[in-house]
mmCIF file of C-alpha atoms in Angstrom:
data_model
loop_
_atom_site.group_PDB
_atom_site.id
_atom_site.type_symbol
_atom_site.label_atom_id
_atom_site.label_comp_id
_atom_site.label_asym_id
_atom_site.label_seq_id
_atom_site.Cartn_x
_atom_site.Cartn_y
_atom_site.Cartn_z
ATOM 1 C CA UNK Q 1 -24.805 -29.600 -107.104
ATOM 2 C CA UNK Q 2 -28.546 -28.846 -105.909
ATOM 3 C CA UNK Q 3 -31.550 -31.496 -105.601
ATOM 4 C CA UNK Q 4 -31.145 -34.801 -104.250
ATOM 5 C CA UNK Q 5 -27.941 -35.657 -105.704
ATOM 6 C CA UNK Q 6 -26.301 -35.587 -102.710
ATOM 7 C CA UNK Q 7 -23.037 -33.973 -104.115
ATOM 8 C CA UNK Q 8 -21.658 -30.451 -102.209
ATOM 9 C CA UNK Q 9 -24.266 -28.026 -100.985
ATOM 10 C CA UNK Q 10 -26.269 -30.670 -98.682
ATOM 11 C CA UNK Q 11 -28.915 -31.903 -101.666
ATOM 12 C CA UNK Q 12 -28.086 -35.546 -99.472
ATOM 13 C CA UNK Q 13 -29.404 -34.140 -96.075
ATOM 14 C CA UNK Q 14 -32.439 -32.060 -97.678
ATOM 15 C CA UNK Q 15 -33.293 -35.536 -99.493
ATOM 16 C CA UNK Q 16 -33.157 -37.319 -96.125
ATOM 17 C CA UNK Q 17 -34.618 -34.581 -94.218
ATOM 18 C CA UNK Q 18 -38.115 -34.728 -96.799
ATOM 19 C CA UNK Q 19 -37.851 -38.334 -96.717
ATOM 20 C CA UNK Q 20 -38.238 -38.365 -92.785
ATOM 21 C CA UNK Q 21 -40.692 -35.503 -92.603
ATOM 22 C CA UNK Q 22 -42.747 -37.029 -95.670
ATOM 23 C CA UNK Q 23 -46.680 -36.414 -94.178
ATOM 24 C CA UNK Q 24 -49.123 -39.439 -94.769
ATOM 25 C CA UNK Q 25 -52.380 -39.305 -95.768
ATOM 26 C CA UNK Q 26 -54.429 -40.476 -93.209
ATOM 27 C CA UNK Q 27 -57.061 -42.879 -93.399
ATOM 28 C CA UNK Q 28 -60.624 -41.739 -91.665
ATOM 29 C CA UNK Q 29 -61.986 -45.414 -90.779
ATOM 30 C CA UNK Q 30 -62.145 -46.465 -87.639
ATOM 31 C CA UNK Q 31 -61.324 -50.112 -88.224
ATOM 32 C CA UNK Q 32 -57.719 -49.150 -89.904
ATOM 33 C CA UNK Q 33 -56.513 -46.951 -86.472
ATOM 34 C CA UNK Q 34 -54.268 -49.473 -85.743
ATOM 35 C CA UNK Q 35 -52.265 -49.217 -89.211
ATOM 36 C CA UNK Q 36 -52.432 -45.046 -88.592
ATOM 37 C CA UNK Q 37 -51.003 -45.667 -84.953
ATOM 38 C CA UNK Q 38 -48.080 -47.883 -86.365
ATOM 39 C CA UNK Q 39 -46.858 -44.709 -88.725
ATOM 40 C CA UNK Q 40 -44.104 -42.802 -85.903
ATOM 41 C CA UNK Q 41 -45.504 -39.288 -87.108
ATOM 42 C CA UNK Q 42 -48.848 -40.256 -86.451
ATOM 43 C CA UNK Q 43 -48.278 -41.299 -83.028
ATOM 44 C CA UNK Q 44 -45.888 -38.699 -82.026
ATOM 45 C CA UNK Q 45 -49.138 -36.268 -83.191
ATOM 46 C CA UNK Q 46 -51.535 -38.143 -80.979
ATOM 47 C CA UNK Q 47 -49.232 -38.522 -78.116
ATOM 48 C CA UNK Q 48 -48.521 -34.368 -78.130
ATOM 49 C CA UNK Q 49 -52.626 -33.638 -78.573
ATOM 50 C CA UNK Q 50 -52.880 -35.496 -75.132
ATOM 51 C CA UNK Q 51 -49.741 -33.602 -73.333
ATOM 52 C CA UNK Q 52 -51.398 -30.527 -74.440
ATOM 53 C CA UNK Q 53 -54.322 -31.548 -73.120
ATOM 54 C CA UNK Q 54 -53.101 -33.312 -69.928
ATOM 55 C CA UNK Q 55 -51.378 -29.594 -69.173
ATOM 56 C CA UNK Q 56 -54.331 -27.830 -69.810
ATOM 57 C CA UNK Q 57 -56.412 -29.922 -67.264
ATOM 58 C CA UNK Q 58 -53.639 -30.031 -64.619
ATOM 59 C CA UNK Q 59 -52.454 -26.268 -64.606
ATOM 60 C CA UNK Q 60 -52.385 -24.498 -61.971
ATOM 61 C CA UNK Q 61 -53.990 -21.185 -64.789
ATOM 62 C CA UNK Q 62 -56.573 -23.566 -65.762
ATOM 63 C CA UNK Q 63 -59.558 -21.648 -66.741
ATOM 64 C CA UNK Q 64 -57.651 -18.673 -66.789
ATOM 65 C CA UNK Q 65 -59.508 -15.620 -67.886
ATOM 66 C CA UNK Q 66 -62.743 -17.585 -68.118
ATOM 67 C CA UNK Q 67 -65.900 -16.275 -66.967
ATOM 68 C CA UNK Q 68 -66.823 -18.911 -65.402
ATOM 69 C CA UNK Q 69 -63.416 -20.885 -64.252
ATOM 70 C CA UNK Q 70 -63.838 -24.944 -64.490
ATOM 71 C CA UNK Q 71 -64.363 -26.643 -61.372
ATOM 72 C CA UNK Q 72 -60.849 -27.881 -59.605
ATOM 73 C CA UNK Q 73 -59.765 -31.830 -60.621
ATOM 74 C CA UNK Q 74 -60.356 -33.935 -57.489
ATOM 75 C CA UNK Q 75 -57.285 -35.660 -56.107
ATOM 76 C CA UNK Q 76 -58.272 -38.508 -57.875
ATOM 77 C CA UNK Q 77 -58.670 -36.799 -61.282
ATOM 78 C CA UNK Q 78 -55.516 -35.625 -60.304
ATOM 79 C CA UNK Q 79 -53.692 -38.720 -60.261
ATOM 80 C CA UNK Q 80 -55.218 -40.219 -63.282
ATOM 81 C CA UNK Q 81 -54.353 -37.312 -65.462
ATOM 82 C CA UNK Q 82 -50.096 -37.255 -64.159
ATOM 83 C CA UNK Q 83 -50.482 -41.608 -64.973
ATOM 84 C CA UNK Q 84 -51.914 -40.333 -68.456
ATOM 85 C CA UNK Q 85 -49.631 -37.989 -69.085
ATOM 86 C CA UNK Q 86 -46.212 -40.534 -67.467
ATOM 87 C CA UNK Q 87 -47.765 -42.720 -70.110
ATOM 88 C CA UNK Q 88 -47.613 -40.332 -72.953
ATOM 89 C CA UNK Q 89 -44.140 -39.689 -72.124
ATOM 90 C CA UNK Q 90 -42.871 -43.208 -72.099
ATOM 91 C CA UNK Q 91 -44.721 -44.089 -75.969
ATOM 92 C CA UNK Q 92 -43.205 -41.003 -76.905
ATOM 93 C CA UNK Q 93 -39.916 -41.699 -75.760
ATOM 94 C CA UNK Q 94 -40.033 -45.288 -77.357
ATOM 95 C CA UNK Q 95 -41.038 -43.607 -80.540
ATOM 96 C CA UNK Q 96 -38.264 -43.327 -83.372
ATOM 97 C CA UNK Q 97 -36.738 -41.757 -84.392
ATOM 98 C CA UNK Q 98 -34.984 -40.184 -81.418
ATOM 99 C CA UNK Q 99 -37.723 -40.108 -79.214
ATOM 100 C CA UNK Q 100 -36.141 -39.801 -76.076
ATOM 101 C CA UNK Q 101 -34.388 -36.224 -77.696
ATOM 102 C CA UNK Q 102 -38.028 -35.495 -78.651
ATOM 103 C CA UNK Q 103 -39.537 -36.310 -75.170
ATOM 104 C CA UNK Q 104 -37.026 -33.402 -73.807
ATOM 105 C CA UNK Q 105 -37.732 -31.042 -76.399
ATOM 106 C CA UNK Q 106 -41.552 -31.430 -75.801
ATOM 107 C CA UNK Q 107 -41.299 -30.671 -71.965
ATOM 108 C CA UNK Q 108 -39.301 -27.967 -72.703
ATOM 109 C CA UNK Q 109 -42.473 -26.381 -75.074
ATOM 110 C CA UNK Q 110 -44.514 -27.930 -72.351
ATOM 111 C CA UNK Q 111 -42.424 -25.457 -69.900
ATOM 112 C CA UNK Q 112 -42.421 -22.497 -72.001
ATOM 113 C CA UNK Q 113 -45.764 -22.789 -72.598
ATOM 114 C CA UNK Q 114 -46.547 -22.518 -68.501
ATOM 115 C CA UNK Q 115 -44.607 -19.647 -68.345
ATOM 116 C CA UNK Q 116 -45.918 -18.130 -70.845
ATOM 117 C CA UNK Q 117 -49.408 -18.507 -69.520
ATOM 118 C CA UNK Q 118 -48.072 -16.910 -65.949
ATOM 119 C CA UNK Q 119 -46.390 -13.885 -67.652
ATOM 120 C CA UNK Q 120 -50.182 -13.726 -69.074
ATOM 121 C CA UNK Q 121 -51.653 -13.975 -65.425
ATOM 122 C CA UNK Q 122 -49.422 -11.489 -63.727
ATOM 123 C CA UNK Q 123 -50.279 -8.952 -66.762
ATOM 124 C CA UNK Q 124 -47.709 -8.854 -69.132
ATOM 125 C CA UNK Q 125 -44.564 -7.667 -67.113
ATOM 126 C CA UNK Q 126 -41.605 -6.251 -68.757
ATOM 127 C CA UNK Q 127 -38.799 -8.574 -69.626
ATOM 128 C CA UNK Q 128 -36.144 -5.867 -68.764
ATOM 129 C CA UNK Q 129 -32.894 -7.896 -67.056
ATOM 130 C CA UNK Q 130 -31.389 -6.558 -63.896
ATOM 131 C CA UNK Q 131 -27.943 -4.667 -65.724
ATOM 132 C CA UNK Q 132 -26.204 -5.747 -62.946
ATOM 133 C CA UNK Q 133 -26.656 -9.318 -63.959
ATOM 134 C CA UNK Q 134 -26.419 -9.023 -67.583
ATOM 135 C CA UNK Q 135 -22.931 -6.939 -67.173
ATOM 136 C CA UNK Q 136 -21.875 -9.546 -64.595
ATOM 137 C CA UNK Q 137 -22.371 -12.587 -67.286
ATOM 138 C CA UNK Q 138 -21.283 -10.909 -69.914
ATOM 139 C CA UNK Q 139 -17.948 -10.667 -67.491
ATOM 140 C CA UNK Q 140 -17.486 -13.869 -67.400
ATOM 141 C CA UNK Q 141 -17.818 -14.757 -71.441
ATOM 142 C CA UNK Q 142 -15.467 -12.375 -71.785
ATOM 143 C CA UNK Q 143 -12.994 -13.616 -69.352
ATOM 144 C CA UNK Q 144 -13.494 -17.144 -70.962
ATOM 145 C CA UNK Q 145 -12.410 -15.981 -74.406
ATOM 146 C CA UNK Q 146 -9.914 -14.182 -73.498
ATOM 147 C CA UNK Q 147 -8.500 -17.525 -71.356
ATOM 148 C CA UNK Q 148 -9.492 -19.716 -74.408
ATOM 149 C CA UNK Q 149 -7.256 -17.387 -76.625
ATOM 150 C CA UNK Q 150 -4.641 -17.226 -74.161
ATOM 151 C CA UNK Q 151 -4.334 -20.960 -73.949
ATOM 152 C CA UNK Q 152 -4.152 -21.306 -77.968
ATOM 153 C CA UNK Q 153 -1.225 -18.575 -78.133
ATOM 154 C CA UNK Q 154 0.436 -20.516 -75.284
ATOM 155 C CA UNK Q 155 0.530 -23.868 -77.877
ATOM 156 C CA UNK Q 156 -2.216 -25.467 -76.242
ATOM 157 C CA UNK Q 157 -4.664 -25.286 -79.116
ATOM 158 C CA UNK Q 158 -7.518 -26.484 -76.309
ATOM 159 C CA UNK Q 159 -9.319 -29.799 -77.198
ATOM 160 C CA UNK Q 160 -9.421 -31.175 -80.731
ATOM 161 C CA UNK Q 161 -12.870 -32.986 -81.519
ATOM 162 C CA UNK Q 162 -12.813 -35.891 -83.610
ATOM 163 C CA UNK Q 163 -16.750 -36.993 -84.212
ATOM 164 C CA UNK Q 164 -16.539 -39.622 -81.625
ATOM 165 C CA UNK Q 165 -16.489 -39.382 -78.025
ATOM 166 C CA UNK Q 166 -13.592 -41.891 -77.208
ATOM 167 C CA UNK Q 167 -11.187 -40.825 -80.327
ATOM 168 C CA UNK Q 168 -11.626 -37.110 -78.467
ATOM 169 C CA UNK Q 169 -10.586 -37.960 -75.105
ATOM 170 C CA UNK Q 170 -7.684 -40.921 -76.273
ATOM 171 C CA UNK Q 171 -6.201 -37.721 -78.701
ATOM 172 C CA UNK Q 172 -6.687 -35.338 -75.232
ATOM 173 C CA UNK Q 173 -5.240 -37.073 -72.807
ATOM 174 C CA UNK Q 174 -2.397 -35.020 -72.798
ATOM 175 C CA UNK Q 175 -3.958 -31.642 -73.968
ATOM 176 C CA UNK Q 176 -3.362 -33.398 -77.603
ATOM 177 C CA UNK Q 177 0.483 -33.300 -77.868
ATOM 178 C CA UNK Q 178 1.752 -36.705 -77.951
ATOM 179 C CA UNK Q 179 -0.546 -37.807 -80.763
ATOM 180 C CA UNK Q 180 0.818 -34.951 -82.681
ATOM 181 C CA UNK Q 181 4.637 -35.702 -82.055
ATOM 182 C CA UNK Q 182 3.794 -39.777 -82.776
ATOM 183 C CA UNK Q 183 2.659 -38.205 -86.201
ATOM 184 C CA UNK Q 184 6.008 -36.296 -86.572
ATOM 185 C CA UNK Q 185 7.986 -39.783 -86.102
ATOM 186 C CA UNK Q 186 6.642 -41.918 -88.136
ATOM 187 C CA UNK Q 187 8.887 -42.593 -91.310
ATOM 188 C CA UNK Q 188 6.525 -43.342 -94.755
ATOM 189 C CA UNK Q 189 8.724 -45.919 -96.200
#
C-alpha cells in the first residue's frame, strides 16, 4: 500500500528516507554549539560551508570578474587553507552515515563547480563534441551489446548477481554452470 506501511510500492524506504533526512531545528546559543555539532546533518552543513569556502580562496578564478581582483594568498596562506580544507575532508569522511561515499560525491561538485567557473572565464564556449569521437564511442557500446547478446544466445547467460560480492563470484566461477547442474541433481526426498 502507500505511507509508511512499508508493504509493496516502497512506503518502507520513503519512511526511512524522511527519517534520515528529518531537518533539526537549530538552536542559536552559543553555549549549546557543541550539542548542534554532535547532530551528523549539522556537521556535514558546516564542514561543506568551509570546502566552499576553502575553494573559493584557493582557485586559481578567484576574484574572477571582480573589479578589483583580491590580492593572491601568500604561500603560507596557501598551506594553511589545503590543511583546512584536508581537515574538512577527514570529519566529513568520519561522518555517518556513509561519509566516505559523501566525501567523493562532494569533490566531485567541488570539481564541477571549477569547471564550471573556467567555461565562465574562457566565455562560454560551445559544448559541441568532436562527431568523430561521439560516433567512435558509440561504436564500441554497440559492439558490447551486440557481444553481450551473443554470449546469452550462446548459453552463457553472462554473470548472475546475487546481492553479495562473494555469493557472485563462488556462483561465477565457472560462467555459472555448475551451480545450476548441482541444482538439477539434487533429489527432494
Amino acid at each position: 500500500g502507500s505511507g509508511g506501511d512499508g508493504g509493496g510500492g516502497g512506503g518502507g524506504e520513503m519512511a526511512a528516507a524522511a527519517a534520515e533526512f528529518y531537518a533539526t531545528k537549530y538552536l542559536t546559543s552559543s553555549n549549546l554549539l557543541h550539542l548542534q555539532l554532535a547532530d551528523a546533518t549539522f556537521r556535514r552543513h558546516i564542514l561543506l560551508q568551509f570546502l566552499i569556502f576553502y575553494q573559493s580562496l584557493s582557485s586559481p578564478l578567484r576574484g574572477f570578474k571582480a573589479k578589483a581582483p583580491p590580492p593572491p594568498l601568500l604561500d603560507h596562506q596557501k598551506t594553511a587553507v589545503k590543511n583546512f580544507e584536508r581537515r574538512a575532508k577527514q570529519l566529513l569522511s568520519s561522518t555517518p552515515p556513509h561519509g566516505d561515499r559523501f566525501v567523493v560525491v562532494v569533490e566531485q561538485l567541488l570539481q564541477h563547480e571549477i569547471t564550471w567557473l573556467e567555461w565562465k572565464a574562457d566565455g562560454c564556449s560551445s559544448f559541441e563534441r568532436d562527431r568523430a569521437r561521439v560516433t567512435a564511442i558509440a561504436d564500441s557500446r554497440r559492439r558490447k551489446r551486440e557481444e553481450k547478446e551473443k554470449k546469452k544466445s550462446e548459453g552463457g547467460g553472462g554473470r548472475v548477481l546475487l546481492g553479495n560480492a562473494e555469493l557472485s563470484r563462488l556462483w561465477n566461477l565457472d560462467g555459472g554452470q555448475a551451480p545450476l547442474e548441482a541444482c538439477k541433481e539434487v533429489v527432494v526426498v
